[in-house]
Coordinates of C-alpha atoms and ligand atoms in Angstrom, one line a residue:
M1 CA -219.9 46.2 -212.7
K2 CA -221.5 49.5 -213.6
V3 CA -219.8 51.8 -216.1
A4 CA -220.4 55.5 -216.6
I5 CA -219.5 57.0 -219.9
V6 CA -219.0 60.8 -219.5
L7 CA -218.9 62.7 -222.8
G8 CA -219.9 66.1 -224.2
T9 CA -218.6 66.9 -227.6
R10 CA -218.5 65.6 -231.2
P11 CA -215.2 63.8 -231.1
E12 CA -216.0 62.1 -227.8
V13 CA -219.3 60.8 -229.2
I14 CA -217.5 59.4 -232.3
K15 CA -214.5 57.9 -230.4
M16 CA -216.5 56.5 -227.5
A17 CA -219.0 54.8 -229.9
P18 CA -216.8 51.7 -230.3
V19 CA -216.6 51.3 -226.5
V20 CA -220.3 51.8 -226.1
R21 CA -221.0 49.3 -228.8
E22 CA -218.8 46.7 -227.1
L23 CA -220.3 47.3 -223.6
A24 CA -223.7 46.8 -225.1
R25 CA -222.6 43.6 -227.0
R26 CA -221.4 42.2 -223.7
N27 CA -224.6 43.2 -221.8
T28 CA -222.5 45.2 -219.4
D29 CA -224.4 47.6 -217.1
F30 CA -223.6 51.1 -218.4
F31 CA -225.1 54.5 -219.0
I32 CA -224.1 57.7 -220.8
L33 CA -223.8 61.0 -219.0
H34 CA -223.7 63.9 -221.4
T35 CA -222.4 67.2 -220.2
G36 CA -224.2 69.2 -222.9
Q37 CA -221.0 71.0 -223.9
H38 CA -222.1 70.4 -227.5
Y39 CA -225.8 70.7 -228.1
S40 CA -226.4 71.8 -231.7
Y41 CA -227.9 68.9 -233.7
N42 CA -225.1 68.8 -236.2
L43 CA -222.4 68.7 -233.5
D44 CA -224.2 66.2 -231.3
G45 CA -227.6 64.6 -231.9
V46 CA -226.8 63.5 -235.5
F47 CA -223.9 61.3 -234.2
F48 CA -226.1 59.5 -231.6
E49 CA -228.6 58.8 -234.4
Q50 CA -226.1 57.7 -237.1
L51 CA -223.9 55.6 -234.8
E52 CA -227.0 54.1 -233.2
L53 CA -226.0 55.0 -229.7
P54 CA -228.4 54.8 -226.7
Q55 CA -229.6 58.2 -225.6
P56 CA -227.8 59.7 -222.6
K57 CA -229.5 58.8 -219.3
H58 CA -228.4 62.2 -218.0
N59 CA -227.8 65.4 -219.9
L60 CA -226.5 68.3 -217.8
D61 CA -227.2 70.9 -220.6
V62 CA -224.3 73.1 -219.5
G63 CA -224.1 74.7 -222.9
S64 CA -221.3 77.1 -223.9
G65 CA -219.3 79.5 -221.8
S66 CA -215.9 80.4 -220.6
H67 CA -213.6 77.6 -219.6
A68 CA -214.4 78.1 -215.9
E69 CA -218.1 78.4 -216.5
E70 CA -218.3 75.2 -218.6
T71 CA -216.0 73.1 -216.4
G72 CA -217.5 74.4 -213.1
K73 CA -221.1 73.7 -214.1
M74 CA -220.1 70.2 -215.3
L75 CA -218.3 69.4 -212.1
V76 CA -221.4 70.1 -210.1
G77 CA -223.7 68.2 -212.4
V78 CA -221.4 65.2 -212.9
E79 CA -220.9 64.8 -209.1
K80 CA -224.6 64.8 -208.5
A81 CA -225.3 62.2 -211.2
L82 CA -222.4 60.0 -210.0
L83 CA -223.6 60.1 -206.4
E84 CA -227.0 59.0 -207.6
E85 CA -225.8 56.3 -209.9
K86 CA -222.8 55.0 -208.0
P87 CA -220.9 53.5 -210.9
D88 CA -217.7 51.4 -210.4
I89 CA -215.8 53.2 -213.1
V90 CA -216.1 56.4 -215.2
L91 CA -214.7 56.4 -218.7
V92 CA -213.7 59.6 -220.5
E93 CA -212.2 60.1 -223.9
G94 CA -209.8 62.7 -225.2
D95 CA -209.0 66.2 -223.9
T96 CA -212.1 68.5 -223.7
N97 CA -213.5 70.4 -220.7
S98 CA -216.1 67.6 -220.4
V99 CA -213.2 65.0 -220.0
L100 CA -211.5 67.0 -217.3
A101 CA -214.8 67.6 -215.4
G102 CA -215.8 63.9 -215.6
A103 CA -212.4 62.7 -214.4
L104 CA -212.1 65.2 -211.6
A105 CA -215.6 64.7 -210.2
A106 CA -215.1 60.9 -210.3
A107 CA -211.6 60.9 -208.7
K108 CA -212.8 63.1 -205.8
L109 CA -215.6 60.6 -205.2
H110 CA -213.1 57.7 -205.2
I111 CA -214.6 56.3 -208.3
K112 CA -212.1 54.7 -210.7
V113 CA -211.3 56.7 -213.8
G114 CA -210.4 55.2 -217.2
H115 CA -208.9 57.6 -219.8
V116 CA -209.3 56.6 -223.4
E117 CA -206.6 58.2 -225.6
A118 CA -204.2 58.8 -222.7
G119 CA -200.6 60.0 -223.1
L120 CA -201.0 62.6 -225.9
R121 CA -198.9 65.7 -225.5
S122 CA -198.3 68.9 -227.6
Y123 CA -196.2 70.4 -224.8
D124 CA -198.1 73.6 -225.5
R125 CA -199.9 74.8 -222.4
S126 CA -201.5 77.7 -224.2
M127 CA -203.9 75.0 -225.6
P128 CA -206.8 74.3 -223.2
E129 CA -206.7 70.7 -224.5
E130 CA -203.2 70.2 -223.2
I131 CA -204.1 71.2 -219.7
N132 CA -207.1 68.9 -219.8
R133 CA -205.2 65.9 -221.0
V134 CA -202.3 66.3 -218.6
L135 CA -204.6 66.6 -215.6
T136 CA -206.9 63.8 -216.7
D137 CA -204.0 61.4 -217.2
H138 CA -202.7 62.1 -213.7
L139 CA -206.2 61.6 -212.2
S140 CA -206.8 58.2 -214.0
D141 CA -206.5 54.7 -212.8
Y142 CA -206.6 53.1 -216.2
L143 CA -204.7 54.9 -219.0
F144 CA -205.6 53.6 -222.4
A145 CA -202.6 54.7 -224.5
P146 CA -203.2 54.5 -228.3
T147 CA -199.5 53.9 -229.1
E148 CA -196.1 52.9 -227.7
I149 CA -195.1 56.6 -227.9
A150 CA -198.0 57.6 -225.7
K151 CA -197.1 54.9 -223.2
E152 CA -193.4 56.0 -223.0
L153 CA -194.5 59.6 -222.4
L154 CA -196.7 58.6 -219.5
L155 CA -193.9 56.5 -218.0
G156 CA -191.7 59.6 -218.3
E157 CA -194.2 61.5 -216.2
G158 CA -193.9 59.0 -213.4
I159 CA -197.2 57.2 -214.0
P160 CA -196.8 53.5 -212.9
E161 CA -196.6 51.0 -215.7
R162 CA -199.4 48.8 -214.2
K163 CA -201.9 51.6 -214.9
I164 CA -201.0 51.9 -218.6
F165 CA -202.5 49.7 -221.4
I166 CA -201.7 50.1 -225.1
T167 CA -205.0 49.5 -226.9
G168 CA -204.8 51.4 -230.2
N169 CA -207.0 54.4 -230.8
T170 CA -210.8 53.9 -231.0
I171 CA -210.9 56.1 -234.0
V172 CA -209.5 53.2 -236.0
D173 CA -212.5 51.1 -234.8
A174 CA -214.8 54.0 -235.8
V175 CA -213.3 54.3 -239.2
Y176 CA -213.3 50.5 -239.9
Q177 CA -216.9 50.2 -238.6
N178 CA -218.3 53.0 -240.7
L179 CA -216.2 53.5 -243.9
E180 CA -217.9 50.9 -246.0
I181 CA -221.4 52.3 -245.1
A182 CA -220.1 55.8 -245.7
N183 CA -218.8 55.0 -249.1
S184 CA -222.0 53.1 -250.1
K185 CA -224.6 55.3 -248.5
A186 CA -223.3 58.8 -248.0
K187 CA -224.3 61.3 -250.6
A188 CA -221.9 64.1 -249.6
L189 CA -219.9 64.0 -252.8
E190 CA -222.9 63.9 -255.0
K191 CA -224.7 66.7 -253.1
L192 CA -221.7 69.0 -253.4
G193 CA -221.0 68.0 -257.0
L194 CA -217.5 66.8 -256.1
H195 CA -215.3 64.2 -257.9
P196 CA -212.9 61.9 -256.0
K197 CA -209.4 63.4 -255.6
E198 CA -210.4 66.7 -257.2
Y199 CA -210.9 68.8 -254.0
F200 CA -209.2 69.7 -250.8
L201 CA -211.1 69.2 -247.5
V202 CA -210.6 71.6 -244.6
T203 CA -211.6 71.7 -240.9
V204 CA -210.3 74.5 -238.7
H205 CA -211.8 75.2 -235.3
R206 CA -209.2 75.2 -232.6
Q207 CA -209.3 78.1 -230.1
E208 CA -205.6 79.0 -230.6
N209 CA -206.2 79.4 -234.4
V210 CA -209.7 80.8 -234.9
D211 CA -209.8 83.1 -231.9
D212 CA -206.7 84.8 -233.1
R213 CA -207.3 87.3 -236.0
G214 CA -203.8 86.9 -237.4
R215 CA -203.6 83.1 -237.3
F216 CA -207.2 82.6 -238.7
G217 CA -206.6 85.2 -241.4
G218 CA -203.4 83.6 -242.4
I219 CA -205.0 80.2 -242.8
L220 CA -207.9 81.6 -244.9
K221 CA -205.4 83.4 -247.1
G222 CA -203.4 80.2 -247.5
L223 CA -206.6 78.3 -248.5
K224 CA -207.5 80.9 -251.1
R225 CA -204.0 80.7 -252.5
L226 CA -204.3 76.9 -252.7
S227 CA -207.5 77.1 -254.7
E228 CA -205.8 79.6 -257.1
V229 CA -202.5 77.7 -257.5
F230 CA -203.9 74.2 -257.8
G231 CA -207.3 74.9 -259.3
M232 CA -208.9 72.7 -256.8
R233 CA -212.2 73.3 -254.9
V234 CA -211.6 73.9 -251.2
I235 CA -214.5 72.6 -249.1
Y236 CA -214.7 73.7 -245.4
P237 CA -217.5 72.2 -243.2
I238 CA -217.3 74.9 -240.6
H239 CA -217.5 74.6 -236.8
P240 CA -219.8 77.2 -235.1
R241 CA -216.8 78.6 -233.2
S242 CA -215.1 79.4 -236.5
T243 CA -218.3 80.9 -238.1
K244 CA -218.7 83.2 -235.1
R245 CA -215.1 84.4 -235.3
M246 CA -215.2 84.8 -239.1
K247 CA -218.2 87.2 -238.7
E248 CA -216.6 89.1 -235.8
F249 CA -213.3 89.6 -237.7
G250 CA -215.2 90.5 -240.9
F251 CA -213.3 88.0 -243.0
Q252 CA -214.1 87.1 -246.6
W253 CA -213.9 83.5 -247.7
D254 CA -213.7 83.8 -251.5
G255 CA -212.1 80.8 -253.0
I256 CA -213.3 78.6 -250.1
E257 CA -216.7 76.8 -250.1
L258 CA -218.2 76.8 -246.6
T259 CA -220.8 74.1 -245.6
D260 CA -222.5 73.4 -242.3
P261 CA -220.7 70.7 -240.2
L262 CA -221.4 67.3 -241.7
D263 CA -222.6 64.1 -240.1
F264 CA -219.9 61.4 -239.5
L265 CA -220.7 59.2 -242.6
G266 CA -220.8 62.2 -244.9
F267 CA -217.6 63.6 -243.5
L268 CA -215.8 60.3 -243.7
H269 CA -216.9 59.9 -247.3
L270 CA -215.5 63.4 -248.2
E271 CA -212.3 62.7 -246.3
A272 CA -211.6 59.4 -247.9
N273 CA -212.0 60.9 -251.3
A274 CA -210.2 64.2 -250.8
R275 CA -206.9 64.9 -252.6
L276 CA -205.6 66.7 -249.4
V277 CA -206.9 67.4 -246.0
L278 CA -206.0 70.6 -244.2
T279 CA -206.9 70.7 -240.5
D280 CA -206.1 71.7 -236.9
S281 CA -208.4 68.9 -235.6
G282 CA -206.9 66.0 -233.6
G283 CA -209.3 63.4 -234.9
V284 CA -209.0 64.5 -238.5
Q285 CA -205.2 64.2 -238.4
E286 CA -205.7 60.6 -237.3
E287 CA -208.4 59.7 -239.7
S288 CA -206.7 61.1 -242.8
C289 CA -203.6 59.0 -241.8
I290 CA -205.8 55.9 -241.5
L291 CA -207.5 56.6 -244.8
G292 CA -204.3 57.2 -246.7
V293 CA -205.0 60.8 -247.5
P294 CA -202.2 63.3 -247.0
C295 CA -202.7 65.9 -244.3
I296 CA -201.4 69.4 -243.7
T297 CA -201.8 70.5 -240.1
V298 CA -202.2 74.2 -239.7
R299 CA -200.6 74.3 -236.3
D300 CA -197.1 74.7 -234.9
N301 CA -197.2 71.4 -233.0
T302 CA -199.1 68.2 -232.8
E303 CA -199.8 65.7 -230.1
R304 CA -200.1 63.1 -232.8
P305 CA -196.4 62.7 -233.7
E306 CA -197.1 59.2 -235.1
T307 CA -198.7 60.8 -238.2
L308 CA -195.6 62.9 -238.9
E309 CA -193.3 59.9 -238.4
V310 CA -195.1 57.7 -240.9
G311 CA -195.2 60.6 -243.4
A312 CA -198.9 61.1 -243.5
N313 CA -198.9 64.6 -242.0
I314 CA -196.8 67.8 -242.0
L315 CA -196.9 70.8 -239.7
A316 CA -197.5 74.0 -241.7
G317 CA -198.4 76.6 -239.1
T318 CA -200.6 79.5 -240.3
I319 CA -198.4 81.5 -242.7
P320 CA -200.0 81.4 -246.2
E321 CA -196.8 80.7 -248.1
K322 CA -195.8 77.9 -245.7
I323 CA -199.2 76.3 -246.2
L324 CA -198.7 76.4 -249.9
E325 CA -195.2 75.0 -249.7
C326 CA -196.3 72.1 -247.4
S327 CA -199.2 71.3 -249.7
E328 CA -196.8 71.0 -252.6
I329 CA -194.7 68.6 -250.6
M330 CA -197.7 66.5 -249.5
L331 CA -199.2 66.4 -253.0
G332 CA -195.9 64.8 -254.2
R333 CA -195.8 62.2 -251.5
E334 CA -196.7 58.5 -251.9
N335 CA -199.6 57.5 -249.6
N336 CA -198.2 54.0 -248.7
W337 CA -197.6 54.7 -245.0
R338 CA -198.7 52.3 -242.3
N339 CA -201.5 53.1 -239.9
P340 CA -199.8 53.6 -236.5
F341 CA -203.0 53.8 -234.5
G342 CA -203.9 50.1 -234.1
D343 CA -206.0 47.3 -235.6
G344 CA -209.6 48.6 -234.9
K345 CA -210.0 46.5 -231.8
A346 CA -209.3 49.2 -229.2
G347 CA -212.9 49.2 -228.0
E348 CA -212.9 45.5 -227.3
R349 CA -209.5 45.7 -225.5
I350 CA -210.7 48.6 -223.3
V351 CA -213.9 46.8 -222.2
S352 CA -211.9 43.5 -221.5
I353 CA -209.5 45.5 -219.3
I354 CA -212.1 47.2 -217.2
T355 CA -214.2 44.2 -216.8
G356 CA -211.2 42.1 -215.8
G357 CA -211.4 39.8 -218.8
H358 CA -208.0 40.6 -220.2
Ligands
UD1_1 C1 -214.4 71.9 -228.0 C2 -213.1 71.4 -227.3 C3 -212.1 71.1 -228.4 C4 -212.6 70.2 -229.5 C5 -214.0 70.6 -230.0 C6 -214.6 69.6 -230.8 C7 -212.6 72.3 -225.1 C8 -211.7 73.2 -224.3 N1 -212.5 72.4 -226.4 O1 -214.1 73.1 -228.6 O2 -210.9 70.5 -227.8 O3 -211.7 70.1 -230.5 O4 -214.8 70.9 -228.9 O5 -215.4 70.1 -231.8 O6 -213.3 71.5 -224.5 N2 -221.2 76.1 -230.2 C9 -222.4 75.9 -230.9 N3 -223.1 74.7 -230.7 C10 -222.6 73.7 -229.9 C11 -221.4 73.9 -229.2 C12 -220.7 75.1 -229.4 O7 -222.8 76.8 -231.6 O8 -223.3 72.7 -229.9 C13 -220.4 77.3 -230.4 C14 -220.7 78.4 -229.3 O9 -220.7 79.6 -229.9 C15 -219.5 78.2 -228.4 C16 -218.4 77.8 -229.4 O10 -219.0 77.0 -230.4 O11 -219.2 79.4 -227.7 C17 -217.3 77.0 -228.7 O12 -217.8 75.8 -228.1 P1 -217.0 75.1 -226.9 O13 -217.7 73.8 -226.6 O14 -216.7 76.0 -225.8 O15 -215.6 74.7 -227.6 P2 -215.3 74.1 -229.0 O16 -214.6 75.1 -229.8 O17 -216.5 73.4 -229.6
UDP2 N1 -216.3 65.5 -238.2 C1 -217.6 65.3 -238.6 N2 -218.1 66.3 -239.3 C2 -217.5 67.5 -239.7 C3 -216.1 67.6 -239.2 C4 -215.6 66.6 -238.4 O1 -218.2 64.3 -238.4 O2 -218.0 68.3 -240.3 C5 -215.7 64.4 -237.3 C6 -214.4 63.8 -237.9 O3 -214.7 62.7 -238.7 C7 -213.6 63.4 -236.6 C8 -214.2 64.3 -235.5 O4 -215.3 65.0 -236.1 O5 -213.9 62.1 -236.2 C9 -213.2 65.3 -235.1 O6 -213.7 66.2 -234.2 P1 -213.3 67.7 -234.0 O7 -212.4 68.1 -235.2 O8 -214.5 68.5 -233.7 O9 -212.4 67.7 -232.7 P2 -210.9 67.3 -232.3 O10 -210.6 66.0 -232.9 O11 -210.0 68.4 -232.9 O12 -210.9 67.3 -230.8

């Protein structure tokens, strides 16, 4: 059996790493096809190095562009590489443009598609990620649902039960495999002069937030208010999309400490020791829940309802006073919730299923 892993962005590299590790451990024939959607070293190369992943056999170097430009270029490149390699199955992870392009190109070539992290829904079609995940799920032959909720949702959309496998989310594997190393080796706290539980950690980069002046401005105001009211340092490793918009909109960020995007071990170390996490990231909502750190999601919806159900997360939207109010609630909350995303063996399960060993 020959497996193609198609990926293109930071979260895909991180969440596919446990699957890649397991494929390598079992000496399965596989290769990585990188679309090149992310290309800056701190969004891409650093994760291959730190997670000790094999270099991609193909890199399409599509770079940035509009949705159609990115996805169109990827479709052409992925198809060409798949025709040359003739894999038996293509695995994709998550909800980015790279995921949709990988799944669509493969399905049209009658190559089996496995979708890792299937069955997530925000029911908000204004998010590009929602369109990508709905289409990818319906193109897939193997749907690796992280939770029972995700499985039920897929069944509700008419996807046959035989295609759906509850595996847990590979982010748990990634956290378990790296947390100890992060806490013993990462110097992120030291470098920034931070003390455990005495700072708030922020990531905000989603298109629907940072491309919208009103929403991004509201979030930044909210963060500034948090630093004033709670006297905490607010650390924001900033994604290049957000940096670009901040400059375009002429925003000030007093009260907020910006850093370049961090490597995975450094980020995990900061996240595990933060007093609160404020984010619009999917992966960060999950990780903070796994790490027992309260999370405030600066969005109006989430495709990770499990985090809300166990009490690890709260939806604040982007209005400053609401962000403040939600932060107060989460600061008062006990962090003894259970991790709803599995036991850290999702990668093993996925590889067993595709290789027929389950
Ligand atoms: C993409 C995903 C999003 C995911 C995020 C992970 C889609 C539709 N969006 O958003 O779901 O949460 O990745 O981080 O697929 N840029 C760089 N260097 C890079 C890549 C991008 O500077 O290596 C800058 C460019 O200015 C680019 C902008 O970031 O225009 C946006 O990049 P893009 O890949 O289109 O979307 P993301 O916001 O990264
Ligand atoms: N992350 C990182 N460095 C950072 C910010 C985030 O390594 O500076 C990691 C984080 O640990 C998580 C992943 O990036 O595993 C989340 O990716 P992102 O927020 O870019 O995308 P999303 O999950 O929203 O699709």
